[in-house]
Amino acid sequence: MRRDRYDAGASAPGKRRGRLLAALLAAAALLPAAAQHHPITADQRDTAQLVAQRGVPLDQLAPNAPDVYVVRRGDTLWAISGLYLRQPWRWPELWGMNLQTIRNPHLIYPGQTLYLDRTGGYARLRTTPPGTPLDDTAGLPTVRLSPRTRTGNLPGTALPTLPPHLIEPFLAEPLVVAEDTLRAAPRVVATTDDRVLVARGDRLYARSATPGQPLALGDGGQPRQYRIFRSAVPLKDPVTEEILGYEAQYLGRAELVRGEGTEAAPRNPDSPPELVPATLDVVSVKEEIRAGDRLLPEPPREYNSYTPHAPQQTVDARVVSLYGSNAVTFATQNQIVAINRGARDGIAAGEVLSLLSEGARIVDKTDDSRDTIKLPSEPNGLAMVFRTFDRVSYALVLDARTGVKVGDRLVNPTR
């Protein structure tokens, strides 16, 4: 998506066109975009649309919610949500989003002014002062046209949902694959001088695992980008013990600089040509890379701009694993967990879920029967889904009172 900005002449028609353009841009912030794909009931849709039109009750606003706020560089959508709301996942209701806009939210930019409209017992955010109709161009600044066009990426300038450094690495690192995906992927066969520790700039050598399809450069001899993974670990549902997928261990990135080929045997011209593996330069390293590790093509870069919101469907999920070292027993704030619900269950990026600490099972020593009882699950914090696969999703722990462990529940946040 691209955004073009024009400068205008100072003529009266130019001013009217400028005011009209400004009004259209303001009104566009309230229009729906693409629809969601998970099933919802007619009652859920009607309720969501009604709430989106009227806003949130005033008692749901944060105590010091500002009437006017100018968005600054470094802000995040989650931080602004918390600035205005006691329950930040209700941002779509405050901002006036309906169901169609949740997956393609309004983009908010540094320099934009947000106005809090508190009328009729409800609050909504606007891009124009309260009391100003969306089609009223009075007082709007003139947009001046000039022959030049300035172009920029919308996702590159819009506010991120969360601080980018928290989740950007995980948009490429966790990978849930089928059991045989890595077996069919090209494999590292050697490192330079058989080095055990590989650093950025070192070389790797690799071969295709598919006969007749050697590793080769791209069109015009362009290098190809690859991610490097190790054997996939099964992700098992803690309730059903069913394997939901396999999580591949991310090791680093490499660039293919020379494809596979053959060379004539130097001492015996009558011998078959010798096989020569492909050559790759290591671009980045997270963990040790060694022979046998697998290569998967680098996917196109994703620009993720999603809105924090409560799920429309009922969610009852469990933590499957804690992403990172195998020695990790508990996840805390800003760490990643995998959950046993994915895209086929209607889970979508941006959904905020309540974390519940699983209650312990104890023996009731106060009763002669010595019954085994289970203590209730207790609210523990919030997590936001940021990446989904078919049957598994990854979520960032936004806050947690105690450590999050495998088996803990995730449910719809309380309104």
mmCIF file of C-alpha atoms in Angstrom:
data_model
loop_
_atom_site.group_PDB
_atom_site.id
_atom_site.type_symbol
_atom_site.label_atom_id
_atom_site.label_comp_id
_atom_site.label_asym_id
_atom_site.label_seq_id
_atom_site.Cartn_x
_atom_site.Cartn_y
_atom_site.Cartn_z
ATOM 1 C CA MET A 1 0.000 0.000 0.000
ATOM 2 C CA ARG A 2 1.323 3.411 -0.940
ATOM 3 C CA ARG A 3 0.420 6.907 0.142
ATOM 4 C CA ASP A 4 0.864 9.870 -2.230
ATOM 5 C CA ARG A 5 0.795 13.445 -0.933
ATOM 6 C CA TYR A 6 0.260 16.479 -3.170
ATOM 7 C CA ASP A 7 0.789 20.192 -2.630
ATOM 8 C CA ALA A 8 -1.758 22.608 -3.962
ATOM 9 C CA GLY A 9 -2.158 25.956 -5.554
ATOM 10 C CA ALA A 10 -3.643 28.827 -3.594
ATOM 11 C CA SER A 11 -6.608 29.381 -5.932
ATOM 12 C CA ALA A 12 -10.177 29.211 -4.575
ATOM 13 C CA PRO A 13 -10.927 25.999 -6.512
ATOM 14 C CA GLY A 14 -7.646 24.600 -5.188
ATOM 15 C CA LYS A 15 -8.614 25.472 -1.625
ATOM 16 C CA ARG A 16 -12.010 23.817 -2.045
ATOM 17 C CA ARG A 17 -10.357 20.730 -3.503
ATOM 18 C CA GLY A 18 -7.897 20.747 -0.623
ATOM 19 C CA ARG A 19 -10.644 21.007 1.988
ATOM 20 C CA LEU A 20 -12.609 18.260 0.262
ATOM 21 C CA LEU A 21 -9.535 16.025 0.167
ATOM 22 C CA ALA A 22 -8.887 16.640 3.866
ATOM 23 C CA ALA A 23 -12.499 15.817 4.669
ATOM 24 C CA LEU A 24 -12.360 12.639 2.604
ATOM 25 C CA LEU A 25 -9.189 11.563 4.379
ATOM 26 C CA ALA A 26 -10.818 12.138 7.767
ATOM 27 C CA ALA A 27 -13.951 10.272 6.743
ATOM 28 C CA ALA A 28 -11.922 7.391 5.327
ATOM 29 C CA ALA A 29 -10.693 6.664 8.842
ATOM 30 C CA LEU A 30 -14.213 5.504 9.698
ATOM 31 C CA LEU A 31 -14.853 3.250 6.693
ATOM 32 C CA PRO A 32 -14.743 -0.584 6.920
ATOM 33 C CA ALA A 33 -12.103 -2.676 5.147
ATOM 34 C CA ALA A 34 -11.726 -6.416 4.649
ATOM 35 C CA ALA A 35 -13.954 -8.848 6.520
ATOM 36 C CA GLN A 36 -12.869 -11.445 8.990
ATOM 37 C CA HIS A 37 -12.910 -15.077 7.983
ATOM 38 C CA HIS A 38 -13.854 -16.849 11.200
ATOM 39 C CA PRO A 39 -17.517 -17.649 11.899
ATOM 40 C CA ILE A 40 -19.574 -15.406 14.172
ATOM 41 C CA THR A 41 -23.249 -15.369 15.006
ATOM 42 C CA ALA A 42 -25.750 -12.764 13.841
ATOM 43 C CA ASP A 43 -26.228 -11.632 17.459
ATOM 44 C CA GLN A 44 -22.479 -11.158 17.905
ATOM 45 C CA ARG A 45 -22.293 -9.126 14.703
ATOM 46 C CA ASP A 46 -25.243 -6.910 15.654
ATOM 47 C CA THR A 47 -23.812 -6.279 19.128
ATOM 48 C CA ALA A 48 -20.358 -5.443 17.788
ATOM 49 C CA GLN A 49 -21.744 -3.044 15.190
ATOM 50 C CA LEU A 50 -23.919 -1.289 17.783
ATOM 51 C CA VAL A 51 -20.997 -0.861 20.169
ATOM 52 C CA ALA A 52 -18.771 0.356 17.340
ATOM 53 C CA GLN A 53 -21.304 3.059 16.505
ATOM 54 C CA ARG A 54 -21.851 4.362 20.011
ATOM 55 C CA GLY A 55 -18.399 3.854 21.615
ATOM 56 C CA VAL A 56 -17.639 2.700 25.159
ATOM 57 C CA PRO A 57 -19.289 3.756 28.446
ATOM 58 C CA LEU A 58 -17.544 6.649 30.144
ATOM 59 C CA ASP A 59 -16.729 4.513 33.187
ATOM 60 C CA GLN A 60 -14.540 2.330 30.961
ATOM 61 C CA LEU A 61 -12.187 5.217 30.210
ATOM 62 C CA ALA A 62 -8.830 5.380 31.980
ATOM 63 C CA PRO A 63 -8.909 7.888 34.877
ATOM 64 C CA ASN A 64 -6.666 10.416 33.094
ATOM 65 C CA ALA A 65 -7.767 9.830 29.488
ATOM 66 C CA PRO A 66 -6.820 13.025 27.579
ATOM 67 C CA ASP A 67 -9.417 14.993 25.633
ATOM 68 C CA VAL A 68 -6.832 15.809 22.946
ATOM 69 C CA TYR A 69 -3.703 13.810 22.152
ATOM 70 C CA VAL A 70 -1.106 14.354 19.436
ATOM 71 C CA VAL A 71 0.468 11.074 18.365
ATOM 72 C CA ARG A 72 4.244 11.060 18.797
ATOM 73 C CA ARG A 73 7.050 9.006 17.333
ATOM 74 C CA GLY A 74 7.753 6.066 19.589
ATOM 75 C CA ASP A 75 4.087 5.622 20.533
ATOM 76 C CA THR A 76 2.487 2.207 20.057
ATOM 77 C CA LEU A 77 -1.138 1.292 19.519
ATOM 78 C CA TRP A 78 -1.161 -0.757 22.732
ATOM 79 C CA ALA A 79 0.263 2.160 24.733
ATOM 80 C CA ILE A 80 -2.334 4.587 23.355
ATOM 81 C CA SER A 81 -5.059 2.018 24.061
ATOM 82 C CA GLY A 82 -3.910 1.901 27.674
ATOM 83 C CA LEU A 83 -3.789 5.696 27.792
ATOM 84 C CA TYR A 84 -7.505 5.888 27.048
ATOM 85 C CA LEU A 85 -9.027 2.666 28.354
ATOM 86 C CA ARG A 86 -9.094 0.603 31.525
ATOM 87 C CA GLN A 87 -9.299 -2.424 29.210
ATOM 88 C CA PRO A 88 -6.995 -1.698 26.259
ATOM 89 C CA TRP A 89 -8.366 -4.561 24.138
ATOM 90 C CA ARG A 90 -11.585 -2.527 23.741
ATOM 91 C CA TRP A 91 -9.720 -0.131 21.445
ATOM 92 C CA PRO A 92 -11.854 -1.009 18.351
ATOM 93 C CA GLU A 93 -14.985 0.098 20.220
ATOM 94 C CA LEU A 94 -13.475 3.410 21.286
ATOM 95 C CA TRP A 95 -12.008 4.090 17.851
ATOM 96 C CA GLY A 96 -15.298 3.220 16.169
ATOM 97 C CA MET A 97 -14.192 0.125 14.299
ATOM 98 C CA ASN A 98 -16.771 -2.409 13.190
ATOM 99 C CA LEU A 99 -16.127 -6.095 12.565
ATOM 100 C CA GLN A 100 -14.782 -5.507 9.077
ATOM 101 C CA THR A 101 -11.994 -3.202 10.263
ATOM 102 C CA ILE A 102 -10.519 -5.347 13.007
ATOM 103 C CA ARG A 103 -8.182 -7.199 10.654
ATOM 104 C CA ASN A 104 -7.391 -4.079 8.611
ATOM 105 C CA PRO A 105 -7.397 -1.330 11.239
ATOM 106 C CA HIS A 106 -7.216 2.391 10.777
ATOM 107 C CA LEU A 107 -3.582 3.343 10.601
ATOM 108 C CA ILE A 108 -2.454 5.996 13.071
ATOM 109 C CA TYR A 109 0.551 8.180 12.337
ATOM 110 C CA PRO A 110 2.874 10.444 14.296
ATOM 111 C CA GLY A 111 1.572 14.012 14.162
ATOM 112 C CA GLN A 112 -2.089 12.968 13.996
ATOM 113 C CA THR A 113 -4.421 14.595 16.557
ATOM 114 C CA LEU A 114 -6.951 12.410 18.373
ATOM 115 C CA TYR A 115 -10.040 13.970 19.975
ATOM 116 C CA LEU A 116 -12.030 12.256 22.732
ATOM 117 C CA ASP A 117 -15.769 12.793 22.256
ATOM 118 C CA ARG A 118 -17.735 12.262 25.509
ATOM 119 C CA THR A 119 -21.374 12.626 24.541
ATOM 120 C CA GLY A 120 -24.514 10.721 25.513
ATOM 121 C CA GLY A 121 -22.763 8.776 28.265
ATOM 122 C CA TYR A 122 -20.375 7.143 25.796
ATOM 123 C CA ALA A 123 -16.886 7.963 24.558
ATOM 124 C CA ARG A 124 -15.397 7.722 21.080
ATOM 125 C CA LEU A 125 -12.174 8.874 19.476
ATOM 126 C CA ARG A 126 -12.289 11.078 16.402
ATOM 127 C CA THR A 127 -9.848 12.686 14.024
ATOM 128 C CA THR A 128 -11.890 15.901 14.085
ATOM 129 C CA PRO A 129 -12.973 17.955 17.135
ATOM 130 C CA PRO A 130 -16.249 16.856 18.801
ATOM 131 C CA GLY A 131 -19.274 18.474 17.231
ATOM 132 C CA THR A 132 -17.652 18.708 13.799
ATOM 133 C CA PRO A 133 -19.589 16.701 11.178
ATOM 134 C CA LEU A 134 -17.376 14.558 9.022
ATOM 135 C CA ASP A 135 -18.563 16.382 5.902
ATOM 136 C CA ASP A 136 -17.887 19.820 7.393
ATOM 137 C CA THR A 137 -14.767 21.261 5.764
ATOM 138 C CA ALA A 138 -14.859 24.564 7.627
ATOM 139 C CA GLY A 139 -11.653 25.269 9.437
ATOM 140 C CA LEU A 140 -9.786 22.382 7.843
ATOM 141 C CA PRO A 141 -6.342 23.289 6.538
ATOM 142 C CA THR A 142 -5.838 23.839 2.836
ATOM 143 C CA VAL A 143 -3.978 21.065 1.059
ATOM 144 C CA ARG A 144 -1.690 22.656 -1.532
ATOM 145 C CA LEU A 145 -0.941 20.883 -4.777
ATOM 146 C CA SER A 146 2.435 20.953 -6.481
ATOM 147 C CA PRO A 147 3.869 18.985 -9.414
ATOM 148 C CA ARG A 148 5.887 16.640 -7.181
ATOM 149 C CA THR A 149 4.749 13.403 -5.614
ATOM 150 C CA ARG A 150 6.160 11.983 -2.403
ATOM 151 C CA THR A 151 5.648 8.284 -1.891
ATOM 152 C CA GLY A 152 5.985 6.181 1.236
ATOM 153 C CA ASN A 153 4.949 2.820 2.657
ATOM 154 C CA LEU A 154 1.926 3.075 4.939
ATOM 155 C CA PRO A 155 3.077 0.255 7.227
ATOM 156 C CA GLY A 156 6.498 1.847 7.470
ATOM 157 C CA THR A 157 5.169 5.075 9.001
ATOM 158 C CA ALA A 158 2.068 3.926 10.906
ATOM 159 C CA LEU A 159 2.310 3.224 14.623
ATOM 160 C CA PRO A 160 3.235 -0.366 15.452
ATOM 161 C CA THR A 161 0.909 -2.295 17.727
ATOM 162 C CA LEU A 162 3.739 -3.125 20.133
ATOM 163 C CA PRO A 163 7.374 -2.017 20.413
ATOM 164 C CA PRO A 164 8.888 -3.536 17.226
ATOM 165 C CA HIS A 165 11.901 -5.057 18.980
ATOM 166 C CA LEU A 166 9.620 -7.311 21.045
ATOM 167 C CA ILE A 167 8.021 -9.259 18.210
ATOM 168 C CA GLU A 168 9.899 -8.535 14.964
ATOM 169 C CA PRO A 169 12.471 -11.296 15.586
ATOM 170 C CA PHE A 170 9.669 -13.797 16.195
ATOM 171 C CA LEU A 171 7.901 -12.979 12.919
ATOM 172 C CA ALA A 172 10.697 -14.940 11.219
ATOM 173 C CA GLU A 173 11.988 -17.243 13.934
ATOM 174 C CA PRO A 174 9.206 -19.579 15.118
ATOM 175 C CA LEU A 175 8.114 -21.877 12.331
ATOM 176 C CA VAL A 176 5.487 -24.585 12.637
ATOM 177 C CA VAL A 177 5.846 -27.173 9.881
ATOM 178 C CA ALA A 178 4.597 -30.600 8.887
ATOM 179 C CA GLU A 179 6.680 -33.572 10.005
ATOM 180 C CA ASP A 180 8.405 -34.085 6.655
ATOM 181 C CA THR A 181 8.976 -30.421 5.688
ATOM 182 C CA LEU A 182 12.522 -30.148 7.020
ATOM 183 C CA ARG A 183 13.451 -33.612 5.711
ATOM 184 C CA ALA A 184 12.682 -32.383 2.188
ATOM 185 C CA ALA A 185 14.591 -29.087 2.618
ATOM 186 C CA PRO A 186 18.189 -28.434 1.411
ATOM 187 C CA ARG A 187 20.775 -29.371 4.033
ATOM 188 C CA VAL A 188 24.069 -27.909 5.196
ATOM 189 C CA VAL A 189 26.848 -30.390 4.359
ATOM 190 C CA ALA A 190 29.928 -28.502 5.582
ATOM 191 C CA THR A 191 31.274 -25.287 7.047
ATOM 192 C CA THR A 192 34.500 -23.481 6.191
ATOM 193 C CA ASP A 193 37.443 -25.387 7.668
ATOM 194 C CA ASP A 194 34.928 -27.570 9.547
ATOM 195 C CA ARG A 195 34.342 -24.776 12.049
ATOM 196 C CA VAL A 196 32.155 -25.619 14.997
ATOM 197 C CA LEU A 197 31.249 -21.987 15.680
ATOM 198 C CA VAL A 198 29.990 -20.105 12.640
ATOM 199 C CA ALA A 199 29.905 -16.300 12.638
ATOM 200 C CA ARG A 200 28.449 -13.669 10.347
ATOM 201 C CA GLY A 201 30.422 -13.585 7.094
ATOM 202 C CA ASP A 202 31.501 -17.233 7.282
ATOM 203 C CA ARG A 203 30.661 -19.660 4.504
ATOM 204 C CA LEU A 204 28.433 -22.711 4.423
ATOM 205 C CA TYR A 205 28.049 -25.414 1.805
ATOM 206 C CA ALA A 206 24.704 -27.056 1.119
ATOM 207 C CA ARG A 207 22.974 -29.548 -1.151
ATOM 208 C CA SER A 208 19.391 -29.947 -2.291
ATOM 209 C CA ALA A 209 17.427 -32.859 -0.871
ATOM 210 C CA THR A 210 15.322 -33.132 -4.049
ATOM 211 C CA PRO A 211 16.908 -35.038 -6.971
ATOM 212 C CA GLY A 212 16.998 -33.012 -10.159
ATOM 213 C CA GLN A 213 16.367 -29.701 -8.356
ATOM 214 C CA PRO A 214 19.799 -28.360 -7.340
ATOM 215 C CA LEU A 215 20.186 -25.157 -5.345
ATOM 216 C CA ALA A 216 20.544 -22.354 -7.877
ATOM 217 C CA LEU A 217 20.784 -18.580 -8.013
ATOM 218 C CA GLY A 218 17.744 -16.483 -8.821
ATOM 219 C CA ASP A 219 16.862 -14.799 -12.113
ATOM 220 C CA GLY A 220 19.809 -12.891 -13.528
ATOM 221 C CA GLY A 221 22.205 -14.612 -11.131
ATOM 222 C CA GLN A 222 20.750 -12.836 -8.086
ATOM 223 C CA PRO A 223 21.537 -14.290 -4.621
ATOM 224 C CA ARG A 224 18.743 -16.068 -2.784
ATOM 225 C CA GLN A 225 17.996 -15.631 0.913
ATOM 226 C CA TYR A 226 17.505 -18.604 3.236
ATOM 227 C CA ARG A 227 16.699 -19.192 6.893
ATOM 228 C CA ILE A 228 18.473 -22.006 8.707
ATOM 229 C CA PHE A 229 16.609 -24.423 10.995
ATOM 230 C CA ARG A 230 17.313 -27.556 12.994
ATOM 231 C CA SER A 231 15.184 -30.628 13.685
ATOM 232 C CA ALA A 232 11.567 -29.829 14.472
ATOM 233 C CA VAL A 233 10.196 -30.431 17.959
ATOM 234 C CA PRO A 234 6.622 -31.782 18.235
ATOM 235 C CA LEU A 235 4.088 -29.388 19.746
ATOM 236 C CA LYS A 236 1.707 -31.545 21.786
ATOM 237 C CA ASP A 237 -1.694 -30.402 22.993
ATOM 238 C CA PRO A 238 -1.515 -30.522 26.818
ATOM 239 C CA VAL A 239 -5.164 -31.615 27.009
ATOM 240 C CA THR A 240 -5.578 -34.169 24.194
ATOM 241 C CA GLU A 241 -1.854 -35.008 23.784
ATOM 242 C CA GLU A 242 -2.390 -34.732 20.022
ATOM 243 C CA ILE A 243 0.570 -33.438 17.986
ATOM 244 C CA LEU A 244 -0.494 -30.073 16.526
ATOM 245 C CA GLY A 245 2.620 -29.467 14.428
ATOM 246 C CA TYR A 246 6.395 -29.336 14.623
ATOM 247 C CA GLU A 247 8.323 -26.262 15.752
ATOM 248 C CA ALA A 248 11.599 -25.837 13.886
ATOM 249 C CA GLN A 249 14.537 -24.378 15.817
ATOM 250 C CA TYR A 250 15.717 -21.138 14.172
ATOM 251 C CA LEU A 251 19.500 -20.800 13.856
ATOM 252 C CA GLY A 252 20.184 -17.874 11.512
ATOM 253 C CA ARG A 253 20.105 -16.577 7.939
ATOM 254 C CA ALA A 254 22.329 -17.113 4.909
ATOM 255 C CA GLU A 255 22.590 -15.885 1.327
ATOM 256 C CA LEU A 256 23.100 -18.280 -1.574
ATOM 257 C CA VAL A 257 25.978 -16.850 -3.661
ATOM 258 C CA ARG A 258 26.828 -19.856 -5.877
ATOM 259 C CA GLY A 259 24.603 -22.737 -6.929
ATOM 260 C CA GLU A 260 25.313 -26.452 -6.979
ATOM 261 C CA GLY A 261 27.331 -27.795 -9.864
ATOM 262 C CA THR A 262 29.981 -30.260 -10.980
ATOM 263 C CA GLU A 263 33.694 -30.183 -11.767
ATOM 264 C CA ALA A 264 35.788 -32.509 -13.871
ATOM 265 C CA ALA A 265 37.926 -34.925 -11.864
ATOM 266 C CA PRO A 266 41.440 -33.390 -11.975
ATOM 267 C CA ARG A 267 43.425 -36.650 -12.068
ATOM 268 C CA ASN A 268 41.200 -38.880 -14.171
ATOM 269 C CA PRO A 269 39.344 -37.222 -17.030
ATOM 270 C CA ASP A 270 37.385 -40.439 -17.606
ATOM 271 C CA SER A 271 35.865 -40.353 -14.123
ATOM 272 C CA PRO A 272 32.362 -38.941 -13.615
ATOM 273 C CA PRO A 273 32.294 -35.204 -12.745
ATOM 274 C CA GLU A 274 32.626 -34.428 -9.052
ATOM 275 C CA LEU A 275 29.649 -32.947 -7.252
ATOM 276 C CA VAL A 276 30.162 -29.411 -5.905
ATOM 277 C CA PRO A 277 27.705 -28.146 -3.236
ATOM 278 C CA ALA A 278 26.168 -24.693 -3.244
ATOM 279 C CA THR A 279 27.930 -21.858 -1.415
ATOM 280 C CA LEU A 280 26.187 -19.596 1.091
ATOM 281 C CA ASP A 281 27.416 -16.626 3.117
ATOM 282 C CA VAL A 282 26.112 -16.417 6.667
ATOM 283 C CA VAL A 283 24.162 -13.188 7.214
ATOM 284 C CA SER A 284 23.212 -13.638 10.880
ATOM 285 C CA VAL A 285 23.608 -16.277 13.575
ATOM 286 C CA LYS A 286 21.414 -16.918 16.605
ATOM 287 C CA GLU A 287 22.694 -20.370 17.552
ATOM 288 C CA GLU A 288 25.431 -22.742 16.404
ATOM 289 C CA ILE A 289 25.050 -23.938 12.798
ATOM 290 C CA ARG A 290 26.379 -27.359 11.816
ATOM 291 C CA ALA A 291 26.212 -30.003 9.100
ATOM 292 C CA GLY A 292 22.733 -31.487 8.778
ATOM 293 C CA ASP A 293 20.861 -28.252 9.496
ATOM 294 C CA ARG A 294 18.199 -27.337 6.949
ATOM 295 C CA LEU A 295 17.523 -24.350 4.692
ATOM 296 C CA LEU A 296 14.124 -22.830 3.941
ATOM 297 C CA PRO A 297 13.582 -19.853 1.595
ATOM 298 C CA GLU A 298 13.328 -16.471 3.308
ATOM 299 C CA PRO A 299 9.649 -15.403 3.086
ATOM 300 C CA PRO A 300 8.654 -11.918 1.934
ATOM 301 C CA ARG A 301 8.900 -9.344 4.712
ATOM 302 C CA GLU A 302 5.587 -8.879 6.488
ATOM 303 C CA TYR A 303 4.297 -5.480 7.565
ATOM 304 C CA ASN A 304 2.071 -6.272 10.517
ATOM 305 C CA SER A 305 -0.258 -3.525 11.643
ATOM 306 C CA TYR A 306 -3.109 -4.999 13.635
ATOM 307 C CA THR A 307 -5.406 -3.673 16.291
ATOM 308 C CA PRO A 308 -5.583 -5.062 19.849
ATOM 309 C CA HIS A 309 -9.086 -6.446 20.319
ATOM 310 C CA ALA A 310 -11.027 -9.129 22.159
ATOM 311 C CA PRO A 311 -11.908 -12.223 20.096
ATOM 312 C CA GLN A 312 -15.418 -12.312 18.646
ATOM 313 C CA GLN A 313 -15.641 -16.068 19.247
ATOM 314 C CA THR A 314 -15.324 -17.914 22.553
ATOM 315 C CA VAL A 315 -11.732 -18.982 23.173
ATOM 316 C CA ASP A 316 -10.527 -21.647 25.595
ATOM 317 C CA ALA A 317 -6.887 -22.347 24.777
ATOM 318 C CA ARG A 318 -3.875 -23.819 26.543
ATOM 319 C CA VAL A 319 -0.195 -22.944 26.537
ATOM 320 C CA VAL A 320 1.615 -25.620 24.498
ATOM 321 C CA SER A 321 5.207 -24.461 24.894
ATOM 322 C CA LEU A 322 7.418 -21.567 25.952
ATOM 323 C CA TYR A 323 9.520 -20.275 23.093
ATOM 324 C CA GLY A 324 13.267 -20.197 23.696
ATOM 325 C CA SER A 325 15.683 -22.351 25.609
ATOM 326 C CA ASN A 326 14.539 -25.825 26.639
ATOM 327 C CA ALA A 327 15.574 -24.896 30.171
ATOM 328 C CA VAL A 328 12.817 -22.267 30.414
ATOM 329 C CA THR A 329 10.109 -23.362 32.848
ATOM 330 C CA PHE A 330 8.105 -20.144 33.202
ATOM 331 C CA ALA A 331 7.412 -17.301 30.770
ATOM 332 C CA THR A 332 7.179 -13.729 32.010
ATOM 333 C CA GLN A 333 6.372 -10.329 30.503
ATOM 334 C CA ASN A 334 7.582 -9.849 26.902
ATOM 335 C CA GLN A 335 8.209 -13.564 26.357
ATOM 336 C CA ILE A 336 6.558 -15.761 23.734
ATOM 337 C CA VAL A 337 4.219 -18.722 24.253
ATOM 338 C CA ALA A 338 2.651 -21.115 21.759
ATOM 339 C CA ILE A 339 -1.039 -21.946 22.233
ATOM 340 C CA ASN A 340 -3.156 -24.848 20.976
ATOM 341 C CA ARG A 341 -5.494 -22.755 18.832
ATOM 342 C CA GLY A 342 -4.765 -21.465 15.340
ATOM 343 C CA ALA A 343 -6.241 -19.996 12.179
ATOM 344 C CA ARG A 344 -8.681 -22.854 11.672
ATOM 345 C CA ASP A 345 -10.121 -22.077 15.128
ATOM 346 C CA GLY A 346 -10.683 -18.424 14.171
ATOM 347 C CA ILE A 347 -7.667 -17.061 16.069
ATOM 348 C CA ALA A 348 -6.300 -13.886 14.459
ATOM 349 C CA ALA A 349 -3.356 -11.565 15.025
ATOM 350 C CA GLY A 350 -4.156 -8.767 17.474
ATOM 351 C CA GLU A 351 -6.509 -10.789 19.665
ATOM 352 C CA VAL A 352 -5.933 -10.206 23.377
ATOM 353 C CA LEU A 353 -6.514 -13.130 25.755
ATOM 354 C CA SER A 354 -6.595 -13.395 29.529
ATOM 355 C CA LEU A 355 -4.021 -15.706 31.081
ATOM 356 C CA LEU A 356 -5.213 -18.015 33.847
ATOM 357 C CA SER A 357 -2.806 -19.845 36.145
ATOM 358 C CA GLU A 358 -3.914 -23.456 36.375
ATOM 359 C CA GLY A 359 -5.041 -24.260 39.903
ATOM 360 C CA ALA A 360 -3.124 -26.972 41.750
ATOM 361 C CA ARG A 361 -4.611 -30.343 42.707
ATOM 362 C CA ILE A 362 -4.301 -31.012 46.417
ATOM 363 C CA VAL A 363 -5.514 -33.462 49.016
ATOM 364 C CA ASP A 364 -8.115 -32.018 51.373
ATOM 365 C CA LYS A 365 -6.487 -32.854 54.703
ATOM 366 C CA THR A 366 -9.279 -31.144 56.605
ATOM 367 C CA ASP A 367 -11.683 -33.961 55.778
ATOM 368 C CA ASP A 368 -11.412 -37.601 56.796
ATOM 369 C CA SER A 369 -12.211 -38.691 53.241
ATOM 370 C CA ARG A 370 -8.978 -37.062 52.016
ATOM 371 C CA ASP A 371 -10.565 -36.081 48.699
ATOM 372 C CA THR A 372 -8.364 -34.738 45.911
ATOM 373 C CA ILE A 373 -9.577 -31.273 44.962
ATOM 374 C CA LYS A 374 -8.513 -28.797 42.306
ATOM 375 C CA LEU A 375 -8.041 -25.174 43.234
ATOM 376 C CA PRO A 376 -9.671 -22.663 40.843
ATOM 377 C CA SER A 377 -7.664 -21.111 38.036
ATOM 378 C CA GLU A 378 -6.684 -17.535 38.848
ATOM 379 C CA PRO A 379 -6.331 -14.513 36.490
ATOM 380 C CA ASN A 380 -2.645 -13.939 35.814
ATOM 381 C CA GLY A 381 -2.323 -11.323 33.065
ATOM 382 C CA LEU A 382 -2.771 -10.730 29.340
ATOM 383 C CA ALA A 383 -1.273 -12.066 26.120
ATOM 384 C CA MET A 384 -1.657 -10.845 22.529
ATOM 385 C CA VAL A 385 -1.611 -13.165 19.514
ATOM 386 C CA PHE A 386 0.757 -11.916 16.820
ATOM 387 C CA ARG A 387 1.319 -14.906 14.529
ATOM 388 C CA THR A 388 -0.955 -17.789 13.577
ATOM 389 C CA PHE A 389 -0.501 -21.144 11.906
ATOM 390 C CA ASP A 390 -3.212 -23.693 11.110
ATOM 391 C CA ARG A 391 -3.477 -25.284 14.567
ATOM 392 C CA VAL A 392 -1.000 -23.261 16.636
ATOM 393 C CA SER A 393 -0.522 -19.552 17.381
ATOM 394 C CA TYR A 394 2.199 -17.495 19.043
ATOM 395 C CA ALA A 395 1.333 -14.848 21.620
ATOM 396 C CA LEU A 396 3.345 -12.208 23.460
ATOM 397 C CA VAL A 397 2.880 -12.091 27.230
ATOM 398 C CA LEU A 398 1.920 -8.449 27.852
ATOM 399 C CA ASP A 399 1.918 -8.766 31.620
ATOM 400 C CA ALA A 400 1.890 -11.587 34.150
ATOM 401 C CA ARG A 401 1.660 -11.561 37.934
ATOM 402 C CA THR A 402 3.357 -14.965 38.188
ATOM 403 C CA GLY A 403 5.234 -17.139 35.721
ATOM 404 C CA VAL A 404 3.249 -18.631 32.812
ATOM 405 C CA LYS A 405 3.745 -22.378 32.341
ATOM 406 C CA VAL A 406 2.715 -25.094 29.902
ATOM 407 C CA GLY A 407 -0.925 -26.033 30.465
ATOM 408 C CA ASP A 408 -2.071 -22.597 31.636
ATOM 409 C CA ARG A 409 -5.357 -21.466 30.082
ATOM 410 C CA LEU A 410 -6.080 -18.481 27.830
ATOM 411 C CA VAL A 411 -9.681 -17.246 27.615
ATOM 412 C CA ASN A 412 -11.632 -14.208 26.481
ATOM 413 C CA PRO A 413 -10.795 -11.096 28.506
ATOM 414 C CA THR A 414 -13.490 -9.925 30.922
ATOM 415 C CA ARG A 415 -15.447 -6.931 29.734
#
